[in-house]
Coordinates of C-alpha atoms and ligand atoms in Angstrom, one line a residue:
M1 CA -21.7 -17.1 14.4
L2 CA -20.1 -20.2 12.8
S3 CA -22.1 -22.7 10.9
L4 CA -21.6 -26.2 12.3
S5 CA -22.7 -28.1 9.2
M6 CA -19.4 -28.6 7.4
K7 CA -19.2 -32.4 7.6
N8 CA -16.8 -34.0 5.2
A9 CA -15.2 -30.8 3.7
N10 CA -11.6 -31.7 3.1
I11 CA -9.6 -28.6 3.9
L12 CA -6.0 -28.5 3.1
L13 CA -4.4 -25.8 5.2
A14 CA -1.0 -24.5 4.0
I15 CA 1.0 -22.4 6.5
T16 CA 3.8 -20.3 5.2
G17 CA 6.6 -18.3 7.0
G18 CA 4.9 -15.3 8.7
I19 CA 4.7 -14.0 12.2
S20 CA 1.0 -14.7 12.2
A21 CA 1.5 -18.5 11.6
Y22 CA 0.4 -19.0 15.2
K23 CA -3.2 -18.0 14.3
S24 CA -3.4 -20.9 11.9
A25 CA -3.3 -23.3 14.8
I26 CA -6.4 -21.8 16.2
L27 CA -7.9 -21.7 12.7
A28 CA -7.3 -25.4 12.2
R29 CA -9.0 -26.1 15.5
L30 CA -12.0 -24.0 14.6
L31 CA -12.4 -25.7 11.2
I32 CA -12.3 -29.1 12.9
K33 CA -14.9 -28.0 15.4
A34 CA -17.1 -26.9 12.5
G35 CA -17.0 -30.4 11.1
C36 CA -14.2 -30.1 8.5
D37 CA -11.5 -32.7 8.0
V38 CA -8.3 -30.6 8.1
R39 CA -4.8 -31.6 6.9
V40 CA -1.9 -29.3 7.2
M41 CA 1.2 -28.7 5.1
M42 CA 3.9 -26.2 6.1
T43 CA 6.8 -24.5 4.4
D44 CA 10.3 -24.5 6.0
G45 CA 9.6 -20.8 6.8
A46 CA 6.4 -21.7 8.7
C47 CA 8.3 -24.3 10.7
E48 CA 10.5 -21.5 12.1
F49 CA 7.4 -19.8 13.6
I50 CA 5.3 -22.8 14.8
T51 CA 6.1 -26.5 15.1
P52 CA 4.5 -29.2 12.9
L53 CA 4.0 -31.1 16.1
T54 CA 1.5 -28.4 17.3
L55 CA -0.6 -28.8 14.2
Q56 CA -0.3 -32.6 14.3
A57 CA -1.6 -32.6 17.8
L58 CA -4.4 -30.3 16.9
T59 CA -5.5 -32.1 13.7
G60 CA -4.7 -35.6 14.7
H61 CA -2.9 -36.1 11.4
E62 CA 0.7 -36.1 10.2
V63 CA 1.8 -32.6 9.0
H64 CA 3.3 -32.5 5.6
T65 CA 6.4 -30.4 5.1
D66 CA 8.6 -32.0 2.5
L67 CA 8.1 -32.4 -1.2
L68 CA 10.6 -35.2 -1.4
D69 CA 9.6 -37.2 1.7
E70 CA 9.8 -40.9 1.1
T71 CA 7.4 -41.7 4.0
A72 CA 4.9 -39.2 2.6
E73 CA 5.3 -40.5 -0.9
R74 CA 4.1 -43.9 0.3
G75 CA 1.2 -42.4 2.1
M76 CA 0.0 -39.1 1.0
G77 CA 2.3 -37.5 -1.6
H78 CA 1.8 -34.1 -3.1
I79 CA -0.6 -35.4 -5.8
E80 CA -2.6 -37.4 -3.3
L81 CA -2.8 -34.3 -1.1
A82 CA -3.8 -32.1 -4.1
K83 CA -6.5 -34.6 -5.0
W84 CA -7.7 -35.0 -1.5
A85 CA -8.5 -31.3 -0.9
D86 CA -11.9 -29.9 -1.5
L87 CA -10.4 -26.5 -0.7
L88 CA -6.8 -25.3 -0.3
V89 CA -6.4 -22.5 2.2
I90 CA -3.0 -20.7 2.3
A91 CA -3.0 -18.8 5.6
P92 CA -0.9 -16.9 6.3
A93 CA 0.4 -16.5 2.7
S94 CA 3.8 -14.9 2.8
A95 CA 4.9 -12.4 0.1
N96 CA 7.4 -15.0 -0.9
T97 CA 4.8 -17.8 -1.5
I98 CA 2.4 -15.4 -3.2
A99 CA 5.2 -14.5 -5.6
K100 CA 5.9 -18.2 -6.2
L101 CA 2.3 -18.9 -6.9
A102 CA 2.0 -16.0 -9.3
M103 CA 5.1 -17.3 -11.2
G104 CA 3.9 -20.9 -11.2
L105 CA 7.0 -22.0 -9.3
A106 CA 6.9 -25.5 -7.7
D107 CA 10.0 -25.7 -5.5
N108 CA 8.4 -26.8 -2.3
L109 CA 5.4 -28.8 -1.2
V110 CA 3.0 -25.9 -0.8
S111 CA 3.7 -24.3 -4.2
T112 CA 3.7 -27.7 -5.9
V113 CA 0.3 -28.8 -4.4
A114 CA -1.1 -25.3 -5.3
L115 CA -0.3 -26.1 -9.0
A116 CA -1.4 -29.8 -8.8
T117 CA -4.8 -29.3 -7.1
T118 CA -8.0 -28.6 -9.0
A119 CA -9.6 -27.5 -5.7
P120 CA -10.4 -23.8 -5.3
I121 CA -7.6 -21.9 -3.6
L122 CA -8.1 -19.2 -0.9
V123 CA -5.1 -17.1 -0.2
A124 CA -4.8 -15.0 2.9
P125 CA -1.9 -12.6 2.5
A126 CA -0.3 -11.4 5.8
M127 CA 2.8 -9.3 6.0
N128 CA 4.2 -5.9 7.0
Q129 CA 2.1 -3.0 5.5
A130 CA 4.9 -1.7 3.3
M131 CA 5.5 -5.2 1.9
Y132 CA 1.7 -5.5 1.3
H133 CA 1.5 -2.2 -0.5
H134 CA 4.5 -2.9 -2.7
A135 CA 3.5 -2.8 -6.4
I136 CA 5.1 -6.3 -7.0
V137 CA 3.0 -7.9 -4.2
Q138 CA -0.2 -6.2 -5.5
N139 CA 0.6 -7.3 -9.1
N140 CA 1.2 -10.8 -7.9
L141 CA -2.2 -10.8 -6.1
D142 CA -3.8 -9.5 -9.2
T143 CA -2.2 -12.3 -11.2
L144 CA -3.5 -14.9 -8.7
I145 CA -7.0 -13.5 -9.1
K146 CA -6.6 -13.6 -12.8
F147 CA -5.9 -17.3 -12.5
G148 CA -9.0 -17.9 -10.3
H149 CA -7.5 -17.8 -6.8
H150 CA -9.6 -16.1 -4.2
I151 CA -8.0 -13.5 -1.8
I152 CA -9.0 -13.0 1.8
M153 CA -8.1 -9.4 2.3
P154 CA -5.8 -8.7 5.2
A155 CA -7.0 -6.6 8.1
S156 CA -5.6 -3.2 9.1
G157 CA -4.2 -2.2 12.5
E158 CA -1.1 -2.5 14.6
Q159 CA 1.4 -5.0 13.3
A160 CA 3.8 -7.3 15.1
C161 CA 6.7 -5.1 13.9
G162 CA 5.1 -2.0 15.4
D163 CA 3.9 -0.5 12.1
M164 CA 0.3 0.5 11.6
G165 CA -1.5 -0.4 8.4
V166 CA -2.9 -3.1 6.2
G167 CA -1.4 -6.5 6.2
R168 CA -2.5 -8.3 9.4
L169 CA -3.9 -11.8 9.1
P170 CA -7.6 -11.6 10.1
E171 CA -8.4 -13.2 13.4
P172 CA -8.9 -17.0 13.2
E173 CA -12.7 -16.6 13.9
D174 CA -13.0 -14.2 10.9
L175 CA -10.9 -16.5 8.7
C176 CA -12.9 -19.5 9.7
E177 CA -16.2 -17.8 8.9
R178 CA -14.9 -16.7 5.5
I179 CA -13.8 -20.3 4.7
L180 CA -17.0 -21.8 5.9
D181 CA -19.0 -19.4 3.9
F182 CA -17.0 -20.4 0.9
V183 CA -17.4 -24.1 1.5
S184 CA -21.1 -23.8 2.1
S185 CA -21.7 -21.8 -1.1
K186 CA -19.7 -24.7 -2.8
Q187 CA -18.6 -22.2 -5.5
S188 CA -16.6 -19.1 -6.0
P189 CA -18.3 -16.0 -4.7
P190 CA -20.4 -14.8 -7.7
L191 CA -18.6 -12.2 -9.8
L192 CA -20.8 -9.2 -9.1
L193 CA -19.6 -7.2 -12.0
A194 CA -19.3 -9.8 -14.7
D195 CA -19.9 -8.3 -18.2
K196 CA -20.1 -4.8 -16.7
K197 CA -18.0 -1.8 -17.8
V198 CA -16.7 0.5 -15.1
V199 CA -15.3 4.0 -15.7
I200 CA -13.6 5.4 -12.6
T201 CA -12.0 8.9 -12.1
A202 CA -9.2 9.1 -9.5
G203 CA -6.7 11.6 -8.1
A204 CA -6.6 15.4 -8.3
T205 CA -7.0 17.5 -11.5
V206 CA -4.3 20.1 -12.1
E207 CA -5.3 23.6 -13.3
P208 CA -2.4 25.6 -14.8
I209 CA -1.7 29.2 -13.7
D210 CA 1.3 29.6 -16.0
P211 CA 3.7 27.1 -17.6
V212 CA 5.3 26.2 -14.3
R213 CA 2.5 26.7 -11.6
F214 CA -0.8 25.1 -11.0
L215 CA -3.8 24.8 -8.7
S216 CA -4.5 21.3 -7.3
N217 CA -5.4 19.4 -4.1
H218 CA -4.2 16.6 -1.9
S219 CA -6.0 13.7 -3.5
T220 CA -3.6 10.7 -4.1
G221 CA -6.0 8.5 -6.0
K222 CA -5.6 5.6 -3.5
M223 CA -9.4 5.1 -3.0
G224 CA -10.0 5.2 -6.8
F225 CA -7.3 2.6 -7.4
A226 CA -8.6 0.4 -4.6
L227 CA -12.0 0.5 -6.3
A228 CA -10.5 -0.2 -9.7
R229 CA -8.8 -3.3 -8.3
A230 CA -12.0 -4.4 -6.5
C231 CA -14.1 -3.9 -9.7
V232 CA -11.6 -5.9 -11.8
R233 CA -11.6 -8.6 -9.2
A234 CA -15.5 -8.6 -9.4
G235 CA -15.2 -9.3 -13.1
A236 CA -15.6 -5.8 -14.6
D237 CA -13.9 -4.3 -17.6
V238 CA -12.3 -1.2 -15.9
T239 CA -11.0 2.1 -17.3
I240 CA -9.5 4.5 -14.8
I241 CA -9.1 8.2 -15.7
V242 CA -6.3 9.5 -13.6
G243 CA -5.3 13.1 -12.6
K244 CA -1.6 14.0 -12.9
S245 CA -1.1 14.0 -9.1
V246 CA -1.3 10.2 -8.9
Q247 CA 1.9 8.3 -8.4
L248 CA 0.4 4.8 -8.2
P249 CA 1.3 1.9 -10.5
T250 CA -1.6 0.7 -12.8
P251 CA -3.1 -2.6 -11.5
I252 CA -3.1 -5.5 -13.9
G253 CA -6.1 -5.7 -16.2
I254 CA -7.0 -2.0 -16.0
T255 CA -7.0 0.6 -18.8
R256 CA -5.4 3.8 -17.6
L257 CA -5.9 7.2 -19.2
N258 CA -3.8 10.1 -17.7
V259 CA -5.3 13.6 -17.8
G260 CA -4.4 17.0 -16.4
T261 CA -7.2 19.5 -16.2
A262 CA -10.9 19.0 -15.3
D263 CA -11.7 19.7 -19.0
E264 CA -9.4 16.9 -20.1
M265 CA -10.9 14.6 -17.5
L266 CA -14.4 15.3 -18.8
T267 CA -13.4 14.6 -22.4
A268 CA -11.8 11.3 -21.4
C269 CA -14.9 10.3 -19.4
Q270 CA -17.2 11.1 -22.3
G271 CA -15.0 9.0 -24.6
A272 CA -14.9 6.0 -22.2
M273 CA -18.6 5.9 -21.3
T274 CA -21.5 4.0 -22.9
D275 CA -25.1 4.8 -22.2
D276 CA -26.5 1.5 -20.9
G277 CA -27.4 -0.2 -17.7
D278 CA -24.2 -2.3 -17.9
T279 CA -22.0 0.7 -17.5
I280 CA -21.0 2.1 -14.1
F281 CA -19.5 5.6 -13.6
I282 CA -17.6 6.0 -10.3
A283 CA -16.4 9.5 -9.6
T284 CA -13.7 9.4 -6.9
A285 CA -11.5 12.1 -8.4
A286 CA -11.1 15.4 -6.5
V287 CA -11.9 17.7 -9.4
A288 CA -11.0 21.4 -9.1
D289 CA -14.2 23.4 -8.9
Y290 CA -12.5 26.4 -10.5
K291 CA -9.8 27.0 -13.1
V292 CA -7.7 30.1 -13.9
A293 CA -9.6 32.3 -16.4
N294 CA -6.5 33.4 -18.4
V295 CA -3.6 31.0 -18.1
A296 CA -0.3 33.0 -18.6
T297 CA 1.7 31.7 -21.6
Q298 CA 4.9 32.9 -19.9
K299 CA 6.0 32.3 -16.3
I300 CA 4.4 35.1 -14.1
K301 CA 7.3 37.2 -12.7
K302 CA 7.5 38.6 -9.2
V303 CA 7.1 42.4 -9.6
D304 CA 9.0 44.7 -7.2
G305 CA 6.6 46.8 -5.2
Q306 CA 3.6 44.7 -6.0
D307 CA 2.5 42.8 -2.8
S308 CA -0.5 41.0 -4.1
L309 CA -1.5 39.2 -7.3
T310 CA -5.1 38.4 -8.2
L311 CA -6.0 35.4 -10.2
E312 CA -9.4 35.3 -11.8
L313 CA -11.0 31.9 -11.5
I314 CA -13.9 30.6 -13.5
K315 CA -16.0 27.5 -12.9
N316 CA -14.9 24.1 -14.2
P317 CA -17.4 21.7 -15.8
D318 CA -19.2 19.5 -13.2
I319 CA -17.9 16.1 -14.5
L320 CA -20.3 13.9 -12.5
A321 CA -23.4 16.1 -13.3
T322 CA -22.5 16.2 -17.0
I323 CA -21.8 12.5 -17.3
S324 CA -25.1 11.7 -15.4
Q325 CA -27.0 14.0 -17.8
N326 CA -25.3 12.6 -21.0
F327 CA -25.5 8.9 -20.0
P328 CA -28.9 8.6 -18.3
H329 CA -29.1 4.8 -18.5
A330 CA -25.7 4.2 -16.8
I331 CA -25.3 3.7 -13.1
M332 CA -23.9 6.8 -11.4
V333 CA -21.8 6.6 -8.2
G334 CA -20.7 9.8 -6.6
F335 CA -18.2 10.5 -3.9
A336 CA -18.2 13.4 -1.5
A337 CA -15.3 14.3 0.8
E338 CA -16.6 16.8 3.3
T339 CA -15.5 18.5 6.4
F340 CA -18.9 19.3 7.9
D341 CA -22.6 18.6 7.5
T342 CA -21.6 15.6 5.5
E343 CA -24.9 13.8 5.4
N344 CA -27.0 16.7 4.2
Y345 CA -24.5 17.7 1.6
A346 CA -24.3 14.1 0.2
K347 CA -28.0 13.7 0.1
G348 CA -28.4 17.0 -1.8
K349 CA -25.8 15.9 -4.3
L350 CA -27.5 12.5 -4.8
V351 CA -30.7 14.2 -5.9
A352 CA -29.2 17.2 -7.7
K353 CA -27.0 15.0 -9.9
N354 CA -29.4 12.2 -10.3
L355 CA -27.1 9.6 -8.9
D356 CA -27.8 6.0 -7.9
M357 CA -25.6 6.1 -4.9
I358 CA -23.1 8.4 -3.2
A359 CA -20.4 7.5 -0.7
V360 CA -19.5 10.3 1.7
N361 CA -16.6 10.5 4.1
D362 CA -15.6 13.1 6.6
V363 CA -12.1 14.1 5.6
S364 CA -11.7 16.3 8.7
D365 CA -10.7 13.0 10.4
Q366 CA -7.0 12.8 9.3
S367 CA -6.9 9.1 9.8
I368 CA -9.3 8.5 6.9
G369 CA -8.6 11.4 4.7
F370 CA -6.4 12.1 1.6
G371 CA -3.4 9.8 1.4
S372 CA -4.4 7.5 4.3
D373 CA -4.6 3.7 3.8
D374 CA -7.9 3.6 5.7
N375 CA -11.3 5.0 5.0
A376 CA -14.8 5.0 6.5
M377 CA -17.9 6.0 4.6
T378 CA -21.6 6.2 4.6
V379 CA -23.3 5.2 1.4
F380 CA -26.7 6.8 0.5
F381 CA -28.9 5.3 -2.1
A382 CA -31.4 7.0 -4.4
K383 CA -34.9 6.7 -3.2
Q384 CA -35.9 4.0 -5.8
Y385 CA -33.7 1.5 -4.0
E386 CA -34.8 -0.5 -1.0
Q387 CA -32.0 0.7 1.3
D388 CA -31.6 4.2 2.4
K389 CA -28.0 4.0 3.6
V390 CA -25.1 1.6 4.5
V391 CA -22.4 2.6 7.0
L392 CA -19.0 1.3 6.2
S393 CA -16.9 1.5 9.4
K394 CA -13.2 2.3 9.3
A395 CA -11.2 -0.3 7.3
S396 CA -8.5 -0.5 4.7
K397 CA -9.4 1.2 1.4
D398 CA -9.2 -2.2 -0.3
N399 CA -11.8 -3.5 2.2
I400 CA -14.0 -0.4 1.8
A401 CA -13.7 -0.8 -2.0
Q402 CA -15.0 -4.4 -1.8
Q403 CA -17.9 -3.3 0.3
L404 CA -18.7 -0.5 -2.2
V405 CA -18.7 -3.0 -5.0
A406 CA -21.2 -5.0 -3.0
C407 CA -23.3 -1.8 -2.8
V408 CA -23.1 -1.4 -6.6
G409 CA -24.2 -5.1 -6.8
Q410 CA -27.3 -4.2 -4.9
V411 CA -28.1 -1.4 -7.3
L412 CA -27.6 -3.8 -10.3
A413 CA -29.8 -6.5 -8.6
H414 CA -32.6 -4.0 -7.9
R415 CA -32.5 -2.7 -11.5
A416 CA -32.6 -6.2 -12.9
T417 CA -35.6 -7.1 -10.7
A418 CA -37.4 -3.8 -11.7
Q419 CA -36.8 -4.6 -15.4
D420 CA -38.1 -8.2 -15.0
E421 CA -41.3 -6.8 -13.4
R422 CA -41.9 -4.6 -16.4
Ligands
FMN1 C1 10.6 -12.5 12.3 C2 10.1 -12.6 10.9 C3 8.8 -12.4 10.6 C4 8.3 -12.5 9.3 N1 7.0 -12.3 9.0 C5 6.6 -12.3 7.7 C6 5.3 -12.1 7.4 O1 4.4 -11.8 8.3 N2 4.9 -12.1 6.1 C7 5.8 -12.4 5.1 O2 5.4 -12.4 3.9 N3 7.1 -12.7 5.4 C8 7.5 -12.6 6.7 N4 8.8 -12.9 6.9 C9 9.7 -13.3 5.8 C10 9.5 -14.7 5.4 O3 9.6 -15.6 6.5 C11 10.4 -15.1 4.3 O4 10.2 -14.4 3.2 C12 10.4 -16.6 4.0 O5 11.3 -16.8 2.9 C13 9.0 -17.1 3.6 O6 9.1 -18.4 3.1 P1 7.8 -19.3 2.7 O7 7.0 -18.4 1.8 O8 8.4 -20.4 2.0 O9 7.2 -19.6 3.9 C14 9.3 -12.8 8.3 C15 10.6 -13.1 8.6 C16 11.0 -13.0 9.9 C17 12.5 -13.3 10.2

């Protein structure tokens, strides 16, 4: 439900050149209906997708397209527009405009106003899924966040080009709700993890058999990296400890430690952790349960007439249980990827390893398993917390990561209240 009490909020809506620009016309209409005063500026690219006349008719105001427009300079030039805005919303934000904003370029009206305004800036990226996942686009978004811009995460689903994945502009009703929430809070969303330290494990560990072979699994580290980005965006100081399988670039602002085996991962975790309530350990890595007892120093040769080979495996350390035991004051977040009886297994692990919360997903569903861009999870909380569980329905891993950070925020808030009452 939309709030209808947005009287007098001056919203400057910037539309850039994306296929979803048509949704911005509906967005403008919804914002006006909610009581906002909306002015529109458009890039040349945007004008290829939707006409300024449409937006002028919907808003009742001239639409601004040119930086060097003599008529506009007499009325509302770029500085006046920048000063007029209580909030600048860039929706859709093309990859091109995001890159310009990240570089501080000012070569058209939208990029110049974005630099000139002191109003908060909400950026709603929308593009093809491969473009959205490109490391340069992700780094540019991280840069925007570093400079205080706020990102409205794209939705996942079928795209105009026929691809499936993350990059769709959210529906105008959803966008409108996000914008109105922002306006009514009259401030940036609070940084949930400000002054917190987060240590995350991600990807698969690799257990050598001999100098050229190893035992590992299909984990790609995508969920761990999405969480690392979400934690940085929530204000945390993040270290990610990454198994060798991971091919992902390191997001800006994150300390990355590469490891191979489970033993190496445990050592790195012990070194990165601190035993206090401001430290959060998130174990997303798929750690090998067993390792080879006697790793061969030379490549194991195929032997004629020998049809089988037996490897003796011994248990690896349980990283989450060990960290939980060694750092009892820190907040412990476990992950469980299961293929059956997911809930019982997760609840057992929550208690046995003394965790604050555990997120469990059913990886037998291929559309949310290893390597996929989407996920769906149920989060169970330890019994001292008010909530028993939260169901996070299928969404992009970035979106799920944001919701998981909100769950960690609940744990922190509960702990803070409990401490105050003492
Ligand atoms: C049919 C078509 C659809 C496009 N859709 C998008 C899109 O959804 N997102 C995006 O970032 N770029 C998209 N582009 C590319 C941009 O329009 C292009 O990068 C342009 O330079 C953006 O300029 P602007 O940022 O100044 O608006 C599309 C291009 C075409 C031809």
